[in-house]
PDB file of C-alpha atoms in Angstrom:
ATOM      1  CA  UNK U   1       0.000   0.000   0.000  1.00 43.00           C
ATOM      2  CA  UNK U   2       1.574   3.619  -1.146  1.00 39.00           C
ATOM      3  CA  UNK U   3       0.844   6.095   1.479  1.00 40.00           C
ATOM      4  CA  UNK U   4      -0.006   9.407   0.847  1.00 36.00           C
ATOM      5  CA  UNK U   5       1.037  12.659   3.400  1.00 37.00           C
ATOM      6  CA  UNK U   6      -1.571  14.904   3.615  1.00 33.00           C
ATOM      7  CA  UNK U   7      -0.209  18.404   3.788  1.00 35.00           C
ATOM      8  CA  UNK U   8      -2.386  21.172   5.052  1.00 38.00           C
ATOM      9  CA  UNK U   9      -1.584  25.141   4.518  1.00 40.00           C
ATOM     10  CA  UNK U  10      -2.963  27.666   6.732  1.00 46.00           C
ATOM     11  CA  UNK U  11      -5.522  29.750   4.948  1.00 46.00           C
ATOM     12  CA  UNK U  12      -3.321  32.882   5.333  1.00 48.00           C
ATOM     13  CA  UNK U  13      -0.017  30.866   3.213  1.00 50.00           C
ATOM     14  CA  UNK U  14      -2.476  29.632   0.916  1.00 46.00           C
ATOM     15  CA  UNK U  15      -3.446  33.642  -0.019  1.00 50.00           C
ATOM     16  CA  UNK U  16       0.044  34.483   0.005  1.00 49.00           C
ATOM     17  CA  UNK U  17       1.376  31.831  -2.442  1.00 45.00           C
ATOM     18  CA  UNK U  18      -1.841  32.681  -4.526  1.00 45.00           C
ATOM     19  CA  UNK U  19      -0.976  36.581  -4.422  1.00 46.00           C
ATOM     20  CA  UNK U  20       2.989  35.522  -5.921  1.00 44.00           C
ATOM     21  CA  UNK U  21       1.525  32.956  -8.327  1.00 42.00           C
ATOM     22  CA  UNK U  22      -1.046  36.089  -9.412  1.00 45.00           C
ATOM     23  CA  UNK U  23       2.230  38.504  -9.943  1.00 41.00           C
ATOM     24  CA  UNK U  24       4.435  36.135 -11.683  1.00 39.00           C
ATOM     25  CA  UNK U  25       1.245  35.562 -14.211  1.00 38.00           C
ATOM     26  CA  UNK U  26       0.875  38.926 -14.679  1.00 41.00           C
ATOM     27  CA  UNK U  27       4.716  39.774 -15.144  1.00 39.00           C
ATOM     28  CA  UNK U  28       4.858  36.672 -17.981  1.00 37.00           C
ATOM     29  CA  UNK U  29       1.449  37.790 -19.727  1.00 40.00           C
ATOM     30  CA  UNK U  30       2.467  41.455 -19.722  1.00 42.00           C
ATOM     31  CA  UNK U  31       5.394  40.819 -21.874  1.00 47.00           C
ATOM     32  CA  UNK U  32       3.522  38.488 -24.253  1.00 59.00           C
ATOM     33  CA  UNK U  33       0.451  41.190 -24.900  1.00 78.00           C
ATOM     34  CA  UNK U  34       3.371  44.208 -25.490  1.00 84.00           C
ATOM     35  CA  UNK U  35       5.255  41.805 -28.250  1.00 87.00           C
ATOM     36  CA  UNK U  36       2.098  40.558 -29.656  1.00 90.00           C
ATOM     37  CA  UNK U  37       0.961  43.821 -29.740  1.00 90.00           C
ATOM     38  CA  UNK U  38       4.011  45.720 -31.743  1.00 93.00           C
ATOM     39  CA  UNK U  39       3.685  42.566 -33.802  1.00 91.00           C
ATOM     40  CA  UNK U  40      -0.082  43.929 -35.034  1.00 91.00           C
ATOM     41  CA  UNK U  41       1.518  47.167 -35.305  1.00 93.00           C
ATOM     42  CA  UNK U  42       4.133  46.198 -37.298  1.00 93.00           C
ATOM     43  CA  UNK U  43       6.837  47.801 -34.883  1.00 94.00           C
ATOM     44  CA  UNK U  44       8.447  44.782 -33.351  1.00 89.00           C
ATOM     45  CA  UNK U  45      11.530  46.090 -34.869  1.00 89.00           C
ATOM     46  CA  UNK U  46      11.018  49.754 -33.284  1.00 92.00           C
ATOM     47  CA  UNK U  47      13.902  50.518 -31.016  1.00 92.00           C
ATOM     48  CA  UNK U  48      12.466  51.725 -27.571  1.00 95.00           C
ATOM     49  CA  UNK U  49      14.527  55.698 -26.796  1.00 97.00           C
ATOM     50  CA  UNK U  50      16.473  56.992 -24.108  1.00 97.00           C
ATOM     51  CA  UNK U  51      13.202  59.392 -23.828  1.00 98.00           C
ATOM     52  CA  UNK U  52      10.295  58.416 -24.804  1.00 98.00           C
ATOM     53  CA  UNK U  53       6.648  56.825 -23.739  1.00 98.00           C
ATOM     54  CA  UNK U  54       4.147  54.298 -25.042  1.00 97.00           C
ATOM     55  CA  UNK U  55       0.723  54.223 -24.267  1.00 98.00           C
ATOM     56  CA  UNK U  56      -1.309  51.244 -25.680  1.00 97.00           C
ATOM     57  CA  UNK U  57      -5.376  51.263 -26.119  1.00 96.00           C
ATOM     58  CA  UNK U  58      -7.050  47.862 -26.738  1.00 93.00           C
ATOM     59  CA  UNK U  59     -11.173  47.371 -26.942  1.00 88.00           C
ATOM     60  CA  UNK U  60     -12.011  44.098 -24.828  1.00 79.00           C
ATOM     61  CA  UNK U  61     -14.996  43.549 -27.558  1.00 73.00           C
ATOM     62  CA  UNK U  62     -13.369  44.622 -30.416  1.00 74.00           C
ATOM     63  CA  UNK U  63     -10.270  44.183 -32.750  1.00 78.00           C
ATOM     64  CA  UNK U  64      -9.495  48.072 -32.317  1.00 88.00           C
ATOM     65  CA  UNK U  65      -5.619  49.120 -31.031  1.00 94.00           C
ATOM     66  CA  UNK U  66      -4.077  52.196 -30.592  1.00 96.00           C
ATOM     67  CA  UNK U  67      -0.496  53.339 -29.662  1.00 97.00           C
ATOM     68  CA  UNK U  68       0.463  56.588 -28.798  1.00 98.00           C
ATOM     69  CA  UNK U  69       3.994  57.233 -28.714  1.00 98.00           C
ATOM     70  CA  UNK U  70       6.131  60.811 -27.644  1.00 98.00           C
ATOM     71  CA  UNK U  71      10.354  60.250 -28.089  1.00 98.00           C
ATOM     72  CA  UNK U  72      12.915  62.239 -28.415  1.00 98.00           C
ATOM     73  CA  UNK U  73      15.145  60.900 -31.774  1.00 96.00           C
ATOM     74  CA  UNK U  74      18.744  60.272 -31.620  1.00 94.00           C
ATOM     75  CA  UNK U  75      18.946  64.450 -32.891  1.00 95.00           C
ATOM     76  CA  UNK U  76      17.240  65.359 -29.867  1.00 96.00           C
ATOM     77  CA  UNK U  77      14.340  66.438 -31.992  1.00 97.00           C
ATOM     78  CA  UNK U  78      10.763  65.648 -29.900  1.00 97.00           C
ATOM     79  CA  UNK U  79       7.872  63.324 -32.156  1.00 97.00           C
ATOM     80  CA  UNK U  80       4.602  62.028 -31.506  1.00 98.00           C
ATOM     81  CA  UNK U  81       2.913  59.432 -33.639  1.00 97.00           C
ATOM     82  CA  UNK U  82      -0.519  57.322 -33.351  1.00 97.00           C
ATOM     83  CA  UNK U  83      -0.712  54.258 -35.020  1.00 97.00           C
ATOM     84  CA  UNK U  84      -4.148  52.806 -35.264  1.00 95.00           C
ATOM     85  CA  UNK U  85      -6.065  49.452 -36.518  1.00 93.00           C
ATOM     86  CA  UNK U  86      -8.369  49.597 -39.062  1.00 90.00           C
ATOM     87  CA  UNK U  87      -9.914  46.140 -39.719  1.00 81.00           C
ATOM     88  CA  UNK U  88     -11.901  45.649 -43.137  1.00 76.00           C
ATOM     89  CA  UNK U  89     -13.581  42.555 -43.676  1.00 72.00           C
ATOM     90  CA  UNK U  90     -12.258  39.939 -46.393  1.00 68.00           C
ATOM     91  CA  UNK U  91     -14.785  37.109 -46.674  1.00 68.00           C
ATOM     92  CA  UNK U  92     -16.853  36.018 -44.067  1.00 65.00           C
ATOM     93  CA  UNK U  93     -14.702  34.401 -41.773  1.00 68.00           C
ATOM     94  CA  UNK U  94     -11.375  36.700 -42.204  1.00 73.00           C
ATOM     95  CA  UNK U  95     -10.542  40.259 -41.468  1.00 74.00           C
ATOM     96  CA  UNK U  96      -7.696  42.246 -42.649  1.00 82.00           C
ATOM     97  CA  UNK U  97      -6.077  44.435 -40.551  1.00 85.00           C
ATOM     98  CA  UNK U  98      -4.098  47.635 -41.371  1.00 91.00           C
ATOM     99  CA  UNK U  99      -2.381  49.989 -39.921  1.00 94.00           C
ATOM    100  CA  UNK U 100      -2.247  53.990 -39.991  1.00 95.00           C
ATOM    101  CA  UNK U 101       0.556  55.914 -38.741  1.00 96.00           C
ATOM    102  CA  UNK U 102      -0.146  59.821 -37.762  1.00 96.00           C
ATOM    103  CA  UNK U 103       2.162  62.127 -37.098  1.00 97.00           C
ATOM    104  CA  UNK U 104       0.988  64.311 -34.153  1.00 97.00           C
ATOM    105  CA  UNK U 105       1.794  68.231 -33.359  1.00 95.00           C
ATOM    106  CA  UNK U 106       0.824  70.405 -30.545  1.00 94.00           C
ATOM    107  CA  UNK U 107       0.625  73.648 -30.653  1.00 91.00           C
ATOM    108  CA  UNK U 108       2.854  73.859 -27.495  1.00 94.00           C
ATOM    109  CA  UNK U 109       6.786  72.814 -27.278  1.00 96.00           C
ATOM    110  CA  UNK U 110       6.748  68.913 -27.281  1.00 97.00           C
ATOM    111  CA  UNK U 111       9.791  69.099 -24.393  1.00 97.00           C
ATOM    112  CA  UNK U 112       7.007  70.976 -22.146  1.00 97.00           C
ATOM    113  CA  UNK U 113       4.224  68.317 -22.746  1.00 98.00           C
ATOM    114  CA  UNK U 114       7.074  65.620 -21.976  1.00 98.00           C
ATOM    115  CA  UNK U 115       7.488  67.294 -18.156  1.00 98.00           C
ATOM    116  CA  UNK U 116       3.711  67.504 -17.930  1.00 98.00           C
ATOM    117  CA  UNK U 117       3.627  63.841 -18.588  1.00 98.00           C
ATOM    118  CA  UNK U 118       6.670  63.000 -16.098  1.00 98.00           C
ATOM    119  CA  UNK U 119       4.240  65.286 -13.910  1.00 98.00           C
ATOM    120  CA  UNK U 120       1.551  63.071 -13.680  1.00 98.00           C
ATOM    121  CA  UNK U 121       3.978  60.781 -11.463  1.00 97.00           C
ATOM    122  CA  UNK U 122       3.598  58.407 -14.517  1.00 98.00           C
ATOM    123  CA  UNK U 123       7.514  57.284 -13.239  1.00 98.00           C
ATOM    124  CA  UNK U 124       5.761  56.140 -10.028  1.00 98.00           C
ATOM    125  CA  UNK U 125       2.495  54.840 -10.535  1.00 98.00           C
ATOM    126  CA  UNK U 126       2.758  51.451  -9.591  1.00 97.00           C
ATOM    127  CA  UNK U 127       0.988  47.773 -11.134  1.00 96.00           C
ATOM    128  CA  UNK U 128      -2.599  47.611 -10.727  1.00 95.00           C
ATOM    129  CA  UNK U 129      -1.937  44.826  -8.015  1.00 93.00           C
ATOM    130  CA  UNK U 130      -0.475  47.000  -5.733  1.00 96.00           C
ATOM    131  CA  UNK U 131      -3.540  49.177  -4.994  1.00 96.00           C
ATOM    132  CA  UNK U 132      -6.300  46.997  -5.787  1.00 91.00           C
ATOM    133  CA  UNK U 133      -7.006  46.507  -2.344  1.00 90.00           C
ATOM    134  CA  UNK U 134      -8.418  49.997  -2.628  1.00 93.00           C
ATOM    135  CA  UNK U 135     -11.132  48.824  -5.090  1.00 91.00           C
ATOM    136  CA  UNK U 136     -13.376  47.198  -2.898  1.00 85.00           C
ATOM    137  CA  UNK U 137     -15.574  47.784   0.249  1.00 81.00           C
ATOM    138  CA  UNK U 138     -15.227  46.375   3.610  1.00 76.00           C
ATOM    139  CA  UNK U 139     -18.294  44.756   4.803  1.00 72.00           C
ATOM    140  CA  UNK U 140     -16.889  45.070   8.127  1.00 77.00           C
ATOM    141  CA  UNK U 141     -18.423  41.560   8.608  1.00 77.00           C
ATOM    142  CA  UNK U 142     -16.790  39.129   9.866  1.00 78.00           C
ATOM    143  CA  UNK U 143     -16.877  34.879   9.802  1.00 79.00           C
ATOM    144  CA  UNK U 144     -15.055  32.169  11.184  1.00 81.00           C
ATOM    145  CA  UNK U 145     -12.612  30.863   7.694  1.00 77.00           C
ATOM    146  CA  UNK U 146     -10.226  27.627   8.296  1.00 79.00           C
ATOM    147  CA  UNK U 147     -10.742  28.870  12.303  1.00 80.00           C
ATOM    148  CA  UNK U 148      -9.482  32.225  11.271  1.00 83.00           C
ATOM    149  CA  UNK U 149     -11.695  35.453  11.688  1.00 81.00           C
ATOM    150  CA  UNK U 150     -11.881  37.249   8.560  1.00 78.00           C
ATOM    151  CA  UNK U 151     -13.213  40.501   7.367  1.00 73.00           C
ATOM    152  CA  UNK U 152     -15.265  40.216   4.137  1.00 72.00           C
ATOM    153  CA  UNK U 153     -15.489  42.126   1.281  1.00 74.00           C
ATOM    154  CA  UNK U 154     -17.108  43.212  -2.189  1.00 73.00           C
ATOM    155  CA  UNK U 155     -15.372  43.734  -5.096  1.00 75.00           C
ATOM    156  CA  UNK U 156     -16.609  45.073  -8.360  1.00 76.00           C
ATOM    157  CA  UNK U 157     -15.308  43.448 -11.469  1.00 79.00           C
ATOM    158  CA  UNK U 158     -14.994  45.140 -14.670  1.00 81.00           C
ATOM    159  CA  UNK U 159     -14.821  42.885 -17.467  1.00 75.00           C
ATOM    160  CA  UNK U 160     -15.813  44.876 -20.807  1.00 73.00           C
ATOM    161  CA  UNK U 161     -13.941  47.570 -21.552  1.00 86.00           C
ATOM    162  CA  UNK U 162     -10.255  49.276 -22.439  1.00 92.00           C
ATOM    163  CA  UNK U 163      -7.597  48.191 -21.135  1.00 94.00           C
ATOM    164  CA  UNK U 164      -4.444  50.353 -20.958  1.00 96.00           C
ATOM    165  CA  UNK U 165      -0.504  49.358 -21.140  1.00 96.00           C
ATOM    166  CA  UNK U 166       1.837  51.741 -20.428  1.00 97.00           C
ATOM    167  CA  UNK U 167       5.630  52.063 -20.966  1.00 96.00           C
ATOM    168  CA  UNK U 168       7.808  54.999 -20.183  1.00 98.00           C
ATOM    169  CA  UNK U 169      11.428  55.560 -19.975  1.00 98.00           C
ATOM    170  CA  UNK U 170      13.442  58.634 -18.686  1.00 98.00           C
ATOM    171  CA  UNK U 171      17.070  58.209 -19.138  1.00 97.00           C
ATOM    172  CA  UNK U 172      17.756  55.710 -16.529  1.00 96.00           C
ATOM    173  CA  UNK U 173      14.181  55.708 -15.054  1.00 98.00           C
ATOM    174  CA  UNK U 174      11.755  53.425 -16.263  1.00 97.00           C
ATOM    175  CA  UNK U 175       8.372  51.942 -15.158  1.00 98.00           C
ATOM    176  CA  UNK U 176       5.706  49.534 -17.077  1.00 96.00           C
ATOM    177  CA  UNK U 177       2.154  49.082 -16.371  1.00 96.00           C
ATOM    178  CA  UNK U 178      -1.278  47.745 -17.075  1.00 95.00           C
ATOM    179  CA  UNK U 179      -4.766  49.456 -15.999  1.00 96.00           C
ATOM    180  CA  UNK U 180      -8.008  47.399 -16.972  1.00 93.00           C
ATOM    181  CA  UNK U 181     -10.742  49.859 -17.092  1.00 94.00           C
ATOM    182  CA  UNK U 182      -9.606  52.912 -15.393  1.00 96.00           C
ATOM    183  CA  UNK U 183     -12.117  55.166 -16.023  1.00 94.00           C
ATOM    184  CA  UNK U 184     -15.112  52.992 -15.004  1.00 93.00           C
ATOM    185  CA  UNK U 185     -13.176  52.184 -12.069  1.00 94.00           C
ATOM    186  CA  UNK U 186     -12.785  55.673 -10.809  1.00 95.00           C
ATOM    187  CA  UNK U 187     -16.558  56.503 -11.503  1.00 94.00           C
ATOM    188  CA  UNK U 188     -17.424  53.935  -8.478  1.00 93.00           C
ATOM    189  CA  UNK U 189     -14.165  54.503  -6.643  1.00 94.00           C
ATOM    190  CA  UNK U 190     -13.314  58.477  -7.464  1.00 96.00           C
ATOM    191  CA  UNK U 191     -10.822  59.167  -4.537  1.00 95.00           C
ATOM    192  CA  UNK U 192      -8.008  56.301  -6.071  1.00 97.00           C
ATOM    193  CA  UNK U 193      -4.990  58.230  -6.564  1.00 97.00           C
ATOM    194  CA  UNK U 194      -3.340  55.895  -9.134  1.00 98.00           C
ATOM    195  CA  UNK U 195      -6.665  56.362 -10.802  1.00 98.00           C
ATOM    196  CA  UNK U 196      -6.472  60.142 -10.788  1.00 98.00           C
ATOM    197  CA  UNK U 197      -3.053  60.417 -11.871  1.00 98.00           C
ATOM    198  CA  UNK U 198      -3.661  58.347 -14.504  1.00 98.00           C
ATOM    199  CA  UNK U 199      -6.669  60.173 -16.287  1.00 98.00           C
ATOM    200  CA  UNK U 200      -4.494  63.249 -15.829  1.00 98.00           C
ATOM    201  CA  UNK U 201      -2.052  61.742 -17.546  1.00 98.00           C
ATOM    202  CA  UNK U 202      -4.680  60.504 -20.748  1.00 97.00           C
ATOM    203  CA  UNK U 203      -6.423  63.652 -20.428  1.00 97.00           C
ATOM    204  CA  UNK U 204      -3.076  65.601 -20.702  1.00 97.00           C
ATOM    205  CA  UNK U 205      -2.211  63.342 -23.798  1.00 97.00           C
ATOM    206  CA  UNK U 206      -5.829  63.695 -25.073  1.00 96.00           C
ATOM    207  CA  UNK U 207      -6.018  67.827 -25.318  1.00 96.00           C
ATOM    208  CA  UNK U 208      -2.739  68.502 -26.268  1.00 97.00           C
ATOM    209  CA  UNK U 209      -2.551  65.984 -28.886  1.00 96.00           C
ATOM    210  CA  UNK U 210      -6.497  66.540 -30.140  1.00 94.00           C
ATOM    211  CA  UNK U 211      -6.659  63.073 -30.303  1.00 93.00           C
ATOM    212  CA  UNK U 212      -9.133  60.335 -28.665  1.00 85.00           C
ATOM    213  CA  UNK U 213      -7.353  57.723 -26.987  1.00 80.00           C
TER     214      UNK U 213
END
């Protein structure tokens, strides 16, 4: 007869183990969407600057993705471009997808709209992760879990919508992240800082740039 050892994990190790399983997903499936992404866009070969930020816009429902990109070229001249799907239908059961580039201008120096963006604390806003804890609401009800007392909570999930990635780098600053949703989020939750900053930071993007992203 084999004999089996029955291990048992406290209910508190078992949420921590799930939390590092959670970021290690996230970390691996980040990558994947940003390289299938500049794959669509046809910029997989696009060196990333010294100076420069990318802000990608994807439709849960649809095939629709945007990039919005501000650099500063190896001349030290500032650019902005938008590049865009546009899916056309070939047959029933295939689409074709292009892509447009734009070329962007403001009417104000591109340097100062760079600062405005570093402004937004863009540099520090950190992983969704780290301040979802804020998007919920404590019952302040408590049960008896594994013979543990725990507080329970509600949590409103999101699951249509835009998602956001974001890359940025500064010279030797640099910061990545992903927000699911933001703006729905901060209608039900509208005192999130992370949210806040970062519709200042698409709104800044969105006037100066007289674009809708």
């Amino acid at each position: 007869m084999i004999q089996h050892d029955l291990i048992i994990i406290p209910a508190r190790t078992r949420r921590i183990i799930t939390l590092l399983l959670c970021l290690l997903l996230s970390s691996f499936v980040w990558g994947q969407t940003i390289n299938e992404y500049d794959k669509i866009l046809k910029i997989d070969n696009l060196s990333f600057h010294e100076y420069e930020v990318r802000i990608y816009k994807k439709a849960a429902t649809s095939t629709e993705l945007e990039l919005f990109r501000l650099y500063q070229d190896s001349n030290d001249t500032w650019k902005a471009d938008l590049f865009t799907t546009i899916a056309s239908r070939e047959s029933q059961d295939k689409l074709k997808i292009r892509i447009r580039k734009s070329k962007l201008n403001s009417l104000k120096n591109m340097e100062l709209i760079w600062m405005s963006i570093l402004d937004t604390y863009i540099l520090d806003l950190p992983k969704w992760e780290d301040f979802k804890y804020k998007l919920q609401k404590r019952n302040k009800n408590y049960q008896i879990e594994d013979g543990e007392i725990v507080s329970t909570t509600s949590n409103t999930m999101i699951m249509d919508g835009i998602t956001y990635y974001v890359k940025i780098k500064a010279g030797r600053r640099e910061n990545e992240f992903e927000y699911d949703n933001p703006e729905s989020y901060l209608k039900i939750y509208p005192t999130v800082d992370e949210l806040l900053s970062f519709k200042e930071l698409i709104e800044l993007i969105k006037n100066e740039f007289k674009i809708v992203l």
